[in-house]
Short mmCIF file of N, CA and C in Angstrom, two decimals:
data_model
loop_
_atom_site.label_atom_id
_atom_site.label_comp_id
_atom_site.label_asym_id
_atom_site.label_seq_id
_atom_site.Cartn_x
_atom_site.Cartn_y
_atom_site.Cartn_z
N MET I 82 -82.24 162.38 170.48
CA MET I 82 -82.76 162.22 169.14
C MET I 82 -84.28 162.20 169.26
N ASN I 83 -84.93 162.99 168.40
CA ASN I 83 -86.39 163.00 168.46
C ASN I 83 -86.96 161.79 167.73
N HIS I 84 -88.21 161.56 167.97
CA HIS I 84 -88.89 160.37 167.41
C HIS I 84 -88.86 160.36 165.88
N GLN I 85 -89.12 161.50 165.23
CA GLN I 85 -89.16 161.57 163.76
C GLN I 85 -87.80 161.25 163.16
N ALA I 86 -86.74 161.76 163.73
CA ALA I 86 -85.38 161.48 163.25
C ALA I 86 -85.07 159.99 163.37
N HIS I 87 -85.50 159.42 164.48
CA HIS I 87 -85.28 157.98 164.68
C HIS I 87 -86.04 157.16 163.62
N VAL I 88 -87.28 157.52 163.33
CA VAL I 88 -88.09 156.82 162.32
C VAL I 88 -87.46 156.97 160.94
N ASN I 89 -87.03 158.18 160.59
CA ASN I 89 -86.39 158.41 159.29
C ASN I 89 -85.09 157.61 159.16
N GLY I 90 -84.31 157.55 160.20
CA GLY I 90 -83.08 156.77 160.19
C GLY I 90 -83.36 155.28 160.02
N THR I 91 -84.38 154.80 160.68
CA THR I 91 -84.77 153.39 160.56
C THR I 91 -85.23 153.08 159.14
N ARG I 92 -86.01 154.00 158.56
CA ARG I 92 -86.49 153.80 157.18
C ARG I 92 -85.32 153.73 156.20
N ARG I 93 -84.36 154.63 156.37
CA ARG I 93 -83.18 154.61 155.48
C ARG I 93 -82.43 153.29 155.62
N ALA I 94 -82.29 152.82 156.83
CA ALA I 94 -81.58 151.56 157.07
C ALA I 94 -82.33 150.39 156.42
N ILE I 95 -83.64 150.40 156.54
CA ILE I 95 -84.44 149.32 155.93
C ILE I 95 -84.33 149.36 154.41
N ARG I 96 -84.40 150.59 153.82
CA ARG I 96 -84.24 150.71 152.36
C ARG I 96 -82.87 150.22 151.91
N GLY I 97 -81.85 150.51 152.68
CA GLY I 97 -80.51 150.04 152.33
C GLY I 97 -80.42 148.53 152.35
N VAL I 98 -81.00 147.91 153.37
CA VAL I 98 -81.01 146.45 153.46
C VAL I 98 -81.80 145.86 152.29
N MET I 99 -82.93 146.49 151.93
CA MET I 99 -83.75 145.99 150.82
C MET I 99 -82.99 146.08 149.50
N LYS I 100 -82.25 147.17 149.30
CA LYS I 100 -81.46 147.32 148.07
C LYS I 100 -80.39 146.24 147.99
N ILE I 101 -79.72 145.99 149.10
CA ILE I 101 -78.70 144.95 149.13
C ILE I 101 -79.33 143.59 148.86
N GLY I 102 -80.49 143.33 149.49
CA GLY I 102 -81.21 142.08 149.26
C GLY I 102 -81.62 141.92 147.80
N ALA I 103 -82.11 143.00 147.19
CA ALA I 103 -82.53 142.94 145.78
C ALA I 103 -81.32 142.67 144.89
N LEU I 104 -80.21 143.35 145.16
CA LEU I 104 -79.00 143.11 144.36
C LEU I 104 -78.49 141.69 144.53
N ALA I 105 -78.55 141.16 145.74
CA ALA I 105 -78.12 139.78 145.98
C ALA I 105 -79.03 138.80 145.25
N SER I 106 -80.34 139.08 145.23
CA SER I 106 -81.28 138.21 144.52
C SER I 106 -81.02 138.23 143.02
N ILE I 107 -80.75 139.41 142.48
CA ILE I 107 -80.45 139.52 141.04
C ILE I 107 -79.16 138.77 140.71
N ALA I 108 -78.15 138.92 141.55
CA ALA I 108 -76.88 138.22 141.31
C ALA I 108 -77.07 136.71 141.38
N ALA I 109 -77.85 136.24 142.36
CA ALA I 109 -78.09 134.80 142.49
C ALA I 109 -78.86 134.27 141.28
N ALA I 110 -79.84 135.04 140.80
CA ALA I 110 -80.60 134.62 139.62
C ALA I 110 -79.70 134.55 138.39
N ALA I 111 -78.79 135.51 138.25
CA ALA I 111 -77.88 135.51 137.10
C ALA I 111 -76.96 134.29 137.13
N VAL I 112 -76.45 133.97 138.31
CA VAL I 112 -75.59 132.78 138.44
C VAL I 112 -76.39 131.52 138.13
N ALA I 113 -77.59 131.41 138.67
CA ALA I 113 -78.42 130.22 138.43
C ALA I 113 -78.78 130.08 136.97
N ALA I 114 -79.05 131.18 136.29
CA ALA I 114 -79.41 131.13 134.87
C ALA I 114 -78.22 130.70 134.01
N SER I 115 -77.01 131.02 134.44
CA SER I 115 -75.84 130.69 133.63
C SER I 115 -75.39 129.25 133.81
N LEU I 116 -75.82 128.56 134.87
CA LEU I 116 -75.37 127.20 135.11
C LEU I 116 -75.72 126.24 133.98
N PRO I 117 -76.97 126.20 133.47
CA PRO I 117 -77.26 125.29 132.37
C PRO I 117 -76.43 125.61 131.12
N LEU I 118 -76.15 126.89 130.90
CA LEU I 118 -75.36 127.26 129.73
C LEU I 118 -73.92 126.76 129.87
N ALA I 119 -73.39 126.81 131.05
CA ALA I 119 -72.02 126.35 131.25
C ALA I 119 -71.92 124.85 131.06
N ALA I 120 -72.97 124.13 131.37
CA ALA I 120 -72.96 122.67 131.24
C ALA I 120 -73.22 122.23 129.81
N HIS I 121 -73.74 123.11 128.98
CA HIS I 121 -74.08 122.75 127.61
C HIS I 121 -72.84 122.83 126.73
N HIS I 122 -72.86 122.15 125.64
CA HIS I 122 -71.72 122.13 124.73
C HIS I 122 -72.20 122.50 123.33
N SER I 123 -71.28 122.92 122.49
CA SER I 123 -71.65 123.17 121.10
C SER I 123 -71.58 121.85 120.33
N PHE I 124 -72.35 121.77 119.26
CA PHE I 124 -72.37 120.57 118.44
C PHE I 124 -70.96 120.24 117.96
N SER I 125 -70.28 121.22 117.39
CA SER I 125 -68.97 120.96 116.76
C SER I 125 -67.88 120.61 117.76
N ALA I 126 -68.09 120.89 119.05
CA ALA I 126 -67.10 120.51 120.05
C ALA I 126 -67.07 118.99 120.25
N GLU I 127 -68.22 118.33 120.07
CA GLU I 127 -68.29 116.89 120.32
C GLU I 127 -68.51 116.04 119.08
N PHE I 128 -69.15 116.60 118.04
CA PHE I 128 -69.55 115.81 116.88
C PHE I 128 -68.97 116.37 115.59
N ASP I 129 -68.79 115.50 114.60
CA ASP I 129 -68.24 115.88 113.31
C ASP I 129 -69.32 115.73 112.25
N ALA I 130 -69.84 116.85 111.76
CA ALA I 130 -70.94 116.85 110.79
C ALA I 130 -70.55 116.18 109.48
N SER I 131 -69.27 116.10 109.17
CA SER I 131 -68.85 115.48 107.91
C SER I 131 -68.81 113.95 107.99
N LYS I 132 -68.91 113.41 109.21
CA LYS I 132 -68.88 111.95 109.41
C LYS I 132 -70.27 111.47 109.78
N GLU I 133 -71.06 111.18 108.74
CA GLU I 133 -72.43 110.73 108.97
C GLU I 133 -72.47 109.26 109.37
N ILE I 134 -73.47 108.94 110.17
CA ILE I 134 -73.68 107.56 110.58
C ILE I 134 -75.16 107.24 110.44
N LYS I 135 -75.42 106.01 110.03
CA LYS I 135 -76.78 105.49 109.98
C LYS I 135 -76.72 104.15 110.69
N ALA I 136 -77.42 104.05 111.82
CA ALA I 136 -77.36 102.85 112.64
C ALA I 136 -78.75 102.26 112.78
N THR I 137 -78.84 100.94 112.60
CA THR I 137 -80.10 100.23 112.79
C THR I 137 -79.93 99.27 113.94
N GLY I 138 -80.93 99.25 114.82
CA GLY I 138 -80.84 98.35 115.97
C GLY I 138 -82.06 98.46 116.85
N ALA I 139 -82.03 97.71 117.93
CA ALA I 139 -83.14 97.66 118.89
C ALA I 139 -82.91 98.67 120.00
N VAL I 140 -83.96 99.41 120.33
CA VAL I 140 -83.89 100.39 121.41
C VAL I 140 -83.72 99.65 122.74
N THR I 141 -82.72 100.05 123.50
CA THR I 141 -82.56 99.50 124.86
C THR I 141 -83.09 100.49 125.89
N CYS I 142 -83.07 101.79 125.54
CA CYS I 142 -83.51 102.80 126.50
C CYS I 142 -83.71 104.13 125.79
N LEU I 143 -84.73 104.88 126.19
CA LEU I 143 -84.92 106.27 125.77
C LEU I 143 -84.81 107.10 127.04
N ASP I 144 -83.70 107.86 127.16
CA ASP I 144 -83.50 108.74 128.32
C ASP I 144 -84.15 110.08 128.01
N TRP I 145 -85.16 110.42 128.76
CA TRP I 145 -85.92 111.65 128.56
C TRP I 145 -85.46 112.62 129.64
N GLN I 146 -84.34 113.32 129.40
CA GLN I 146 -83.73 114.17 130.42
C GLN I 146 -83.18 115.44 129.80
N ASN I 147 -82.99 116.46 130.64
CA ASN I 147 -82.38 117.70 130.19
C ASN I 147 -80.88 117.65 130.43
N PRO I 148 -80.02 118.30 129.69
CA PRO I 148 -80.39 119.17 128.59
C PRO I 148 -80.65 118.45 127.28
N HIS I 149 -80.34 117.15 127.19
CA HIS I 149 -80.55 116.37 125.97
C HIS I 149 -81.14 115.02 126.31
N GLY I 150 -82.05 114.57 125.48
CA GLY I 150 -82.50 113.19 125.57
C GLY I 150 -81.47 112.29 124.88
N TRP I 151 -81.54 111.01 125.13
CA TRP I 151 -80.63 110.04 124.50
C TRP I 151 -81.40 108.78 124.13
N ILE I 152 -81.09 108.22 122.96
CA ILE I 152 -81.59 106.91 122.57
C ILE I 152 -80.40 105.95 122.68
N HIS I 153 -80.59 104.84 123.35
CA HIS I 153 -79.56 103.80 123.44
C HIS I 153 -80.03 102.62 122.59
N LEU I 154 -79.13 102.13 121.75
CA LEU I 154 -79.45 101.02 120.83
C LEU I 154 -78.44 99.89 120.96
N THR I 155 -78.93 98.68 120.70
CA THR I 155 -78.05 97.56 120.41
C THR I 155 -78.05 97.46 118.89
N VAL I 156 -76.97 97.90 118.29
CA VAL I 156 -76.89 98.08 116.84
C VAL I 156 -76.61 96.76 116.14
N THR I 157 -77.34 96.53 115.04
CA THR I 157 -77.12 95.35 114.22
C THR I 157 -76.44 95.70 112.90
N GLU I 158 -76.55 96.98 112.49
CA GLU I 158 -75.87 97.44 111.27
C GLU I 158 -75.47 98.89 111.45
N ILE I 159 -74.21 99.18 111.10
CA ILE I 159 -73.68 100.53 111.16
C ILE I 159 -73.24 100.91 109.75
N CYS I 160 -73.74 102.04 109.27
CA CYS I 160 -73.35 102.55 107.96
C CYS I 160 -72.71 103.92 108.18
N GLU I 161 -71.59 104.16 107.50
CA GLU I 161 -70.89 105.44 107.65
C GLU I 161 -70.52 105.98 106.29
N ARG I 162 -70.41 107.31 106.23
CA ARG I 162 -69.94 107.98 105.02
C ARG I 162 -69.47 109.38 105.37
N THR I 163 -68.70 109.94 104.47
CA THR I 163 -68.30 111.34 104.61
C THR I 163 -69.29 112.15 103.81
N ALA I 164 -69.88 113.13 104.45
CA ALA I 164 -70.91 113.96 103.83
C ALA I 164 -70.31 115.21 103.23
N ALA I 165 -70.97 115.71 102.21
CA ALA I 165 -70.62 117.01 101.66
C ALA I 165 -71.00 118.08 102.68
N PRO I 166 -70.29 119.20 102.71
CA PRO I 166 -70.63 120.26 103.68
C PRO I 166 -72.08 120.71 103.51
N ARG I 167 -72.75 121.00 104.64
CA ARG I 167 -74.15 121.44 104.64
C ARG I 167 -74.29 122.70 105.46
N GLY I 168 -75.45 123.28 105.35
CA GLY I 168 -75.82 124.40 106.20
C GLY I 168 -75.44 125.73 105.62
N PRO I 169 -75.90 126.80 106.28
CA PRO I 169 -75.69 128.15 105.76
C PRO I 169 -74.24 128.60 105.78
N ASN I 170 -73.41 128.02 106.65
CA ASN I 170 -72.00 128.43 106.73
C ASN I 170 -71.07 127.52 105.96
N ALA I 171 -71.63 126.53 105.24
CA ALA I 171 -70.78 125.58 104.51
C ALA I 171 -70.26 126.23 103.24
N ALA I 172 -68.96 126.16 103.08
CA ALA I 172 -68.35 126.72 101.87
C ALA I 172 -68.50 125.72 100.73
N PRO I 173 -68.96 126.16 99.57
CA PRO I 173 -69.07 125.21 98.45
C PRO I 173 -67.68 124.74 98.04
N ASP I 174 -67.55 123.44 97.91
CA ASP I 174 -66.27 122.84 97.55
C ASP I 174 -66.54 121.81 96.46
N ALA I 175 -66.04 122.07 95.28
CA ALA I 175 -66.29 121.17 94.14
C ALA I 175 -65.74 119.78 94.41
N ALA I 176 -64.70 119.66 95.24
CA ALA I 176 -64.08 118.36 95.52
C ALA I 176 -64.87 117.58 96.58
N ALA I 177 -65.73 118.25 97.31
CA ALA I 177 -66.49 117.59 98.39
C ALA I 177 -67.69 116.88 97.80
N VAL I 178 -67.58 115.57 97.69
CA VAL I 178 -68.65 114.76 97.13
C VAL I 178 -69.16 113.84 98.22
N GLU I 179 -70.47 113.74 98.31
CA GLU I 179 -71.04 112.84 99.30
C GLU I 179 -70.76 111.40 98.88
N GLN I 180 -70.20 110.63 99.79
CA GLN I 180 -69.84 109.25 99.50
C GLN I 180 -71.04 108.34 99.64
N GLU I 181 -70.90 107.13 99.12
CA GLU I 181 -71.90 106.09 99.33
C GLU I 181 -71.75 105.56 100.75
N TRP I 182 -72.83 105.00 101.28
CA TRP I 182 -72.77 104.43 102.62
C TRP I 182 -71.92 103.16 102.61
N ALA I 183 -71.05 103.02 103.59
CA ALA I 183 -70.27 101.80 103.81
C ALA I 183 -70.87 101.14 105.05
N CYS I 184 -71.52 99.99 104.86
CA CYS I 184 -72.25 99.35 105.97
C CYS I 184 -71.53 98.10 106.45
N ARG I 185 -71.70 97.82 107.75
CA ARG I 185 -71.09 96.64 108.35
C ARG I 185 -71.87 96.29 109.61
N ALA I 186 -71.66 95.07 110.07
CA ALA I 186 -72.18 94.66 111.37
C ALA I 186 -71.17 95.12 112.42
N PRO I 187 -71.60 95.39 113.64
CA PRO I 187 -70.63 95.77 114.66
C PRO I 187 -69.65 94.63 114.91
N GLY I 188 -68.49 94.97 115.45
CA GLY I 188 -67.48 93.95 115.73
C GLY I 188 -67.94 92.97 116.79
N SER I 189 -67.12 91.98 117.03
CA SER I 189 -67.46 90.95 118.00
C SER I 189 -67.42 91.47 119.44
N ASN I 190 -66.75 92.59 119.66
CA ASN I 190 -66.70 93.20 120.97
C ASN I 190 -68.10 93.73 121.31
N GLU I 191 -68.67 93.30 122.42
CA GLU I 191 -70.05 93.66 122.79
C GLU I 191 -70.23 95.17 122.87
N GLN I 192 -69.19 95.90 123.30
CA GLN I 192 -69.30 97.35 123.42
C GLN I 192 -69.50 98.02 122.06
N GLU I 193 -69.05 97.42 120.99
CA GLU I 193 -69.22 98.01 119.66
C GLU I 193 -70.68 98.01 119.22
N ALA I 194 -71.51 97.20 119.83
CA ALA I 194 -72.92 97.14 119.46
C ALA I 194 -73.77 98.09 120.30
N ASP I 195 -73.24 98.60 121.39
CA ASP I 195 -73.99 99.51 122.26
C ASP I 195 -73.70 100.95 121.88
N TRP I 196 -74.71 101.62 121.33
CA TRP I 196 -74.56 103.00 120.86
C TRP I 196 -75.53 103.91 121.59
N ALA I 197 -75.14 105.17 121.73
CA ALA I 197 -76.00 106.19 122.33
C ALA I 197 -76.08 107.36 121.36
N PHE I 198 -77.29 107.85 121.13
CA PHE I 198 -77.53 108.96 120.20
C PHE I 198 -78.15 110.13 120.95
N GLU I 199 -77.46 111.25 120.92
CA GLU I 199 -77.96 112.45 121.57
C GLU I 199 -79.12 113.03 120.78
N LEU I 200 -80.16 113.42 121.50
CA LEU I 200 -81.33 114.07 120.90
C LEU I 200 -81.40 115.51 121.39
N GLY I 201 -82.42 116.23 120.98
CA GLY I 201 -82.68 117.56 121.51
C GLY I 201 -83.22 117.47 122.92
N SER I 202 -83.59 118.60 123.46
CA SER I 202 -84.18 118.63 124.81
C SER I 202 -85.58 118.03 124.77
N PRO I 203 -86.08 117.54 125.89
CA PRO I 203 -87.45 117.01 125.91
C PRO I 203 -88.49 118.00 125.37
N ASN I 204 -88.37 119.29 125.72
CA ASN I 204 -89.31 120.28 125.18
C ASN I 204 -89.21 120.38 123.67
N GLY I 205 -87.99 120.41 123.16
CA GLY I 205 -87.80 120.46 121.71
C GLY I 205 -88.34 119.21 121.03
N LEU I 206 -88.14 118.06 121.65
CA LEU I 206 -88.65 116.81 121.08
C LEU I 206 -90.18 116.80 121.05
N MET I 207 -90.80 117.32 122.11
CA MET I 207 -92.27 117.37 122.12
C MET I 207 -92.79 118.27 121.00
N ARG I 208 -92.07 119.36 120.70
CA ARG I 208 -92.48 120.22 119.58
C ARG I 208 -92.33 119.50 118.24
N GLN I 209 -91.47 118.48 118.20
CA GLN I 209 -91.28 117.69 116.98
C GLN I 209 -92.24 116.50 116.91
N GLY I 210 -93.09 116.33 117.93
CA GLY I 210 -94.07 115.26 117.92
C GLY I 210 -93.73 114.05 118.79
N TRP I 211 -92.65 114.13 119.54
CA TRP I 211 -92.24 113.03 120.40
C TRP I 211 -93.03 113.04 121.71
N THR I 212 -93.12 111.87 122.33
CA THR I 212 -93.57 111.74 123.72
C THR I 212 -92.58 110.80 124.41
N ARG I 213 -92.72 110.66 125.71
CA ARG I 213 -91.87 109.72 126.45
C ARG I 213 -92.04 108.30 125.94
N ASN I 214 -93.17 108.03 125.32
CA ASN I 214 -93.48 106.67 124.85
C ASN I 214 -93.32 106.50 123.35
N SER I 215 -92.67 107.43 122.68
CA SER I 215 -92.49 107.32 121.23
C SER I 215 -91.70 106.07 120.86
N LEU I 216 -90.75 105.71 121.69
CA LEU I 216 -89.94 104.51 121.46
C LEU I 216 -89.98 103.67 122.72
N LYS I 217 -90.11 102.39 122.53
CA LYS I 217 -90.12 101.46 123.65
C LYS I 217 -88.95 100.48 123.51
N GLN I 218 -88.55 99.90 124.62
CA GLN I 218 -87.48 98.92 124.60
C GLN I 218 -87.84 97.81 123.62
N GLY I 219 -86.89 97.49 122.72
CA GLY I 219 -87.09 96.44 121.73
C GLY I 219 -87.52 96.95 120.37
N ASP I 220 -88.03 98.20 120.28
CA ASP I 220 -88.40 98.76 118.97
C ASP I 220 -87.17 98.82 118.08
N VAL I 221 -87.31 98.42 116.83
CA VAL I 221 -86.21 98.50 115.88
C VAL I 221 -86.32 99.83 115.14
N VAL I 222 -85.24 100.60 115.15
CA VAL I 222 -85.21 101.91 114.53
C VAL I 222 -83.92 102.08 113.73
N THR I 223 -83.94 103.07 112.84
CA THR I 223 -82.74 103.49 112.14
C THR I 223 -82.52 104.96 112.48
N VAL I 224 -81.32 105.26 112.98
CA VAL I 224 -80.98 106.61 113.41
C VAL I 224 -79.95 107.17 112.44
N LEU I 225 -80.22 108.38 111.93
CA LEU I 225 -79.29 109.08 111.05
C LEU I 225 -78.70 110.23 111.84
N GLY I 226 -77.38 110.34 111.84
CA GLY I 226 -76.75 111.40 112.62
C GLY I 226 -75.30 111.61 112.27
N SER I 227 -74.58 112.18 113.23
CA SER I 227 -73.15 112.50 113.06
C SER I 227 -72.34 111.84 114.17
N ARG I 228 -71.15 111.33 113.79
CA ARG I 228 -70.26 110.63 114.73
C ARG I 228 -69.64 111.58 115.73
N ALA I 229 -69.28 111.02 116.86
CA ALA I 229 -68.54 111.76 117.89
C ALA I 229 -67.11 111.95 117.39
N ARG I 230 -66.55 113.09 117.71
CA ARG I 230 -65.16 113.37 117.30
C ARG I 230 -64.17 112.42 117.97
N ASP I 231 -64.51 111.93 119.17
CA ASP I 231 -63.57 111.08 119.90
C ASP I 231 -63.60 109.62 119.45
N GLY I 232 -64.41 109.29 118.43
CA GLY I 232 -64.45 107.92 117.91
C GLY I 232 -65.26 106.96 118.76
N SER I 233 -65.92 107.46 119.80
CA SER I 233 -66.70 106.60 120.68
C SER I 233 -67.99 106.15 119.99
N THR I 234 -68.78 105.39 120.68
CA THR I 234 -70.06 104.94 120.13
C THR I 234 -71.19 105.89 120.52
N ASN I 235 -70.85 107.15 120.75
CA ASN I 235 -71.85 108.21 120.92
C ASN I 235 -71.97 108.96 119.61
N SER I 236 -73.17 109.40 119.30
CA SER I 236 -73.42 110.17 118.10
C SER I 236 -74.53 111.17 118.38
N ASN I 237 -74.67 112.12 117.48
CA ASN I 237 -75.76 113.09 117.55
C ASN I 237 -76.78 112.69 116.50
N ALA I 238 -78.03 112.49 116.91
CA ALA I 238 -79.08 112.05 115.99
C ALA I 238 -79.72 113.25 115.30
N ARG I 239 -79.97 113.12 113.98
CA ARG I 239 -80.76 114.10 113.23
C ARG I 239 -82.18 113.62 113.05
N SER I 240 -82.33 112.32 112.78
CA SER I 240 -83.68 111.76 112.60
C SER I 240 -83.68 110.30 113.04
N VAL I 241 -84.88 109.84 113.37
CA VAL I 241 -85.09 108.45 113.79
C VAL I 241 -86.25 107.93 112.95
N THR I 242 -86.03 106.79 112.29
CA THR I 242 -87.08 106.17 111.48
C THR I 242 -87.46 104.85 112.14
N THR I 243 -88.75 104.69 112.41
CA THR I 243 -89.25 103.47 113.05
C THR I 243 -89.43 102.37 112.01
N ALA I 244 -89.64 101.14 112.46
CA ALA I 244 -89.78 99.99 111.57
C ALA I 244 -90.96 100.16 110.61
N ASP I 245 -92.00 100.91 111.04
CA ASP I 245 -93.16 101.12 110.16
C ASP I 245 -92.99 102.33 109.23
N GLY I 246 -91.79 102.93 109.22
CA GLY I 246 -91.48 104.01 108.29
C GLY I 246 -91.75 105.42 108.82
N LYS I 247 -92.20 105.56 110.04
CA LYS I 247 -92.45 106.88 110.62
C LYS I 247 -91.11 107.55 110.92
N ARG I 248 -90.96 108.78 110.45
CA ARG I 248 -89.70 109.50 110.64
C ARG I 248 -89.91 110.61 111.66
N LEU I 249 -89.10 110.59 112.71
CA LEU I 249 -89.14 111.62 113.75
C LEU I 249 -87.84 112.41 113.69
N PHE I 250 -87.96 113.74 113.68
CA PHE I 250 -86.75 114.56 113.71
C PHE I 250 -86.28 114.66 115.15
N ALA I 251 -84.98 114.63 115.33
CA ALA I 251 -84.41 114.44 116.67
C ALA I 251 -84.03 115.73 117.37
N GLY I 252 -84.34 116.89 116.79
CA GLY I 252 -84.02 118.13 117.46
C GLY I 252 -82.52 118.34 117.62
N SER I 253 -81.75 117.92 116.63
CA SER I 253 -80.30 117.99 116.68
C SER I 253 -79.83 119.42 116.87
N SER I 254 -78.71 119.56 117.56
CA SER I 254 -78.10 120.87 117.74
C SER I 254 -77.23 121.23 116.53
N GLN I 255 -77.15 120.34 115.55
CA GLN I 255 -76.38 120.60 114.34
C GLN I 255 -77.10 121.62 113.49
N ASN I 256 -76.37 122.55 112.95
CA ASN I 256 -76.94 123.60 112.11
C ASN I 256 -76.95 123.15 110.66
N ALA I 257 -77.84 122.19 110.36
CA ALA I 257 -77.95 121.67 109.00
C ALA I 257 -79.35 121.16 108.78
N ALA I 258 -79.72 121.09 107.51
CA ALA I 258 -81.04 120.56 107.18
C ALA I 258 -81.05 119.06 107.40
N PRO I 259 -82.18 118.49 107.92
CA PRO I 259 -82.22 117.04 108.17
C PRO I 259 -82.25 116.22 106.90
#
């Protein structure tokens, strides 16, 4: 085999390895990009937009994490109602009337007072004016949102109102006006 043939053969082999490497890199990037999507859930899979909740209590923790932030409260008052359908896909229903709020104190079971409210992503919250320090432990807030379908003390927050009346939108994944 002459020298030129050997060089050309080596070049072809290197190009083949590079193509395989490039394809493997693209495949790995596609898998990595899909992982956050697989871990994410739709709003309607976990929450019921027709079951509104308004909870007032003291902040125990603000979890600033992806894919969703969370506010944890020790609730002193829970108000619930069935809401009229909202959003662009809501079918108008003459029988669907927004109810008045039914408010109560949490039950004597300590777990009934511990609530968690899902927020948007930290980036989405920052676009809404939030910072990591927007809420501190002990701050009294009122959170408006939607109940979890499983009846747990988790909810999806639409807005958070502080004791001084400042209203922060929570970056909810719900497709409805706040």
